[in-house]
Amino acid sequence: MNLILLVLAGIFVNNYVLSQFLGICPFLGVSKKVDTAAGMGMAVIFVMSLAAAVAWLVYAFILEPLGITYLYNIAFILVIASLVQFVEMFLKKAAPALYQALGVFLPLITTNCAVLGVAVLNMQKDYNFIQAVLNALGGAIGFALAIVLFAGIRERIADNDTPKAFDGFPMALLTAGLMSIAFLGFSGLIKL
Amino acid sequence: MNMKEVVKPAVVLLIIAGIAAALLGVVSEVTKAPIAAQTEKTLNEGMMAVMPDGGSFTEITDAEKTGTIQAIYKAENGGFVITTAPGGFGGAVNTMVGIGEDGVITGLRVTSHSETPGLGAKSTDPSFYEQFAGKSGTLAVTKDGGEIVPITSSTITSRAVCSGAQEALDWVAANGGAY
Amino acid sequence: MANPLKLIKNGIVNENPTFVQVIGMCPTLAVTSSAINGIGMGLSTTAVLIFANIFVSLLRKVIPDTVRIPCFIVVIATFVTIIEFALKAYLPALNASLGLYIPLIVVNCLILARAEAFASKNGPVAAAFDGIGMGLGFTIGLGVLGLVREFIGAGTLFDITVLPEAFPRTLLFVMAPGAFFTLACLMAALNHFRNKN
């Protein structure tokens, strides 16, 4: 039961983009069209869950036993970077169709701070393996939901006249702000 | 692709990572003592605030921790300082409670929280936490028939702090005599 | 070698990371609920940026092209961890309020972008000044954002109350949505000013 709540909290209450500002770069950068936003969302769900799992294993079975936990930041970022590379190579060979859909988004994920953020949060909160993976999964689904909704709104705004000074980023930021208010409505719903 | 093209980059990366790891090892050794001192200083200041005449404090490690109790400290004057982490609006509200030998609260502080700024975050205001000093028995906010006046529009946070203090009171009532 | 003053001005004005390049948005939005937090984050990032730039520049002839990104990341992560330990040991209050966002300086696109675009192509002195300029530009961006949000949302500047108690505070501005709104309005104001000229 608590595990289901953990996932739901990640999606709605502690939404990484709209309430914790993790993963803002791809959120603003790849959200002009719903198709690409959905592709980015899928790629993030895939990589983030996998990265959280591997980072947890590295921390529990390498860094902690050796007493070198102070290297966690370097270790996590290298795990994520090499994992992204590995996933890219694997998909290219094993699932060309999926690679076609997600390929261009994969390199961008290395600098998505939500991925590293989840790994660090899991460590700080002392989550066990299952909690860590589910926390990442919830957070990633929340990211995908937010970016797809956001892209939908931006597609519509693009066809309308906006004040000239607000063209581009300011308009996108205002939209994100309004979405963030909507997501504030979820806060306090789930107690963990 | 010949071997040299693969091996050289890998070796360079390995050397850089090795130097980085060694450097961080040194930095972590150097800052270990100051960090430990800072953590202890923050803890001691908190305990002094909730129990000004407690003297020195020693942690009781073998006690049974009920509810959200995080740590229990025994004061020189016979009282207890207990840290709890009840669930508030935006996550755990870490609360430190001082309870005298007679089972009366000597002081209470919210040490860290992620409540809404300007609303639940006001739990760190003296006008709220000073109400708890001198209370004992059963605690509740006025809405639930108790004496604690909740923070305006932040009943959930206020209830959380009350339940944290209650857990501490109950622990002292049940186990205080044994330590 | 380019003029140091020009490099610094370039970072603060012409290529300001926050308002012109719009990169490093996560900390920009996340920690600017008060001016102190914004400036603290800005200066921590500046420190990492300067050291990372110098070392990337020194190592630029040794690092093979194929593994340059992982090498840059290792250099950056090292300095971030050093800053993290230093803050924990000597400025614990700032460390507590910046929390998770200190380790996340590693993935601040600004630092990797400067390593790739400037430090790996220039000498260490120029790279250091580029780091100072970009870092100050970033700090100013975060500081301004923090000042505005703190003033509207809490009625204080640097924790000193400036608005009379009776004046209503717009709490939304110190919460998440306020970050988006404040940055949107500041950028729109700059655009307006630029369009006029």
Short mmCIF file of C-alpha atoms in Angstrom, two decimals, chain B residues 5 8-10 12-13 16-17 20 23-24 27-28 30-31 34-35 38 116-119, chain C residues 59 62-64 66-67 70-71 74-75 78 81-82 85-86 88-90 92 171 174-175:
data_model
loop_
_atom_site.label_atom_id
_atom_site.label_comp_id
_atom_site.label_asym_id
_atom_site.label_seq_id
_atom_site.Cartn_x
_atom_site.Cartn_y
_atom_site.Cartn_z
CA GLU B 5 42.80 4.53 -30.09
CA LYS B 8 44.70 5.69 -24.60
CA PRO B 9 41.42 7.51 -23.89
CA ALA B 10 40.45 4.88 -21.33
CA VAL B 12 43.58 9.04 -19.48
CA LEU B 13 40.05 8.92 -18.10
CA ILE B 16 41.94 11.67 -14.11
CA ALA B 17 39.31 9.76 -12.12
CA ALA B 20 40.00 13.12 -8.47
CA LEU B 23 41.91 14.55 -3.93
CA LEU B 24 38.40 13.98 -2.59
CA VAL B 27 39.28 16.79 1.40
CA SER B 28 36.87 14.41 3.10
CA VAL B 30 40.24 17.27 6.39
CA THR B 31 36.60 18.33 6.71
CA PRO B 34 34.67 20.29 11.41
CA ILE B 35 31.53 18.66 9.95
CA GLN B 38 29.01 21.45 13.40
CA THR B 116 4.45 25.80 2.87
CA PRO B 117 6.41 29.06 3.26
CA GLY B 118 4.39 31.68 5.14
CA LEU B 119 1.81 29.12 6.34
CA LEU C 59 44.16 19.42 -19.30
CA VAL C 62 45.98 15.70 -22.58
CA ILE C 63 42.32 14.75 -22.81
CA PRO C 64 41.51 12.68 -25.92
CA THR C 66 36.51 10.75 -27.60
CA VAL C 67 36.28 10.79 -23.80
CA PRO C 70 33.25 12.10 -19.16
CA CYS C 71 36.57 13.77 -18.27
CA VAL C 74 34.75 14.06 -13.46
CA VAL C 75 36.58 17.39 -13.06
CA THR C 78 35.25 16.76 -7.99
CA THR C 81 32.02 17.63 -3.93
CA ILE C 82 34.78 19.83 -2.46
CA PHE C 85 32.17 19.43 2.08
CA ALA C 86 33.37 23.01 2.62
CA LYS C 88 28.89 21.47 5.39
CA ALA C 89 31.93 22.20 7.54
CA TYR C 90 31.93 25.99 7.59
CA PRO C 92 26.04 24.60 7.64
CA LEU C 171 2.81 33.95 -0.60
CA VAL C 174 7.98 32.24 -2.50
CA MET C 175 6.31 29.00 -3.60
#
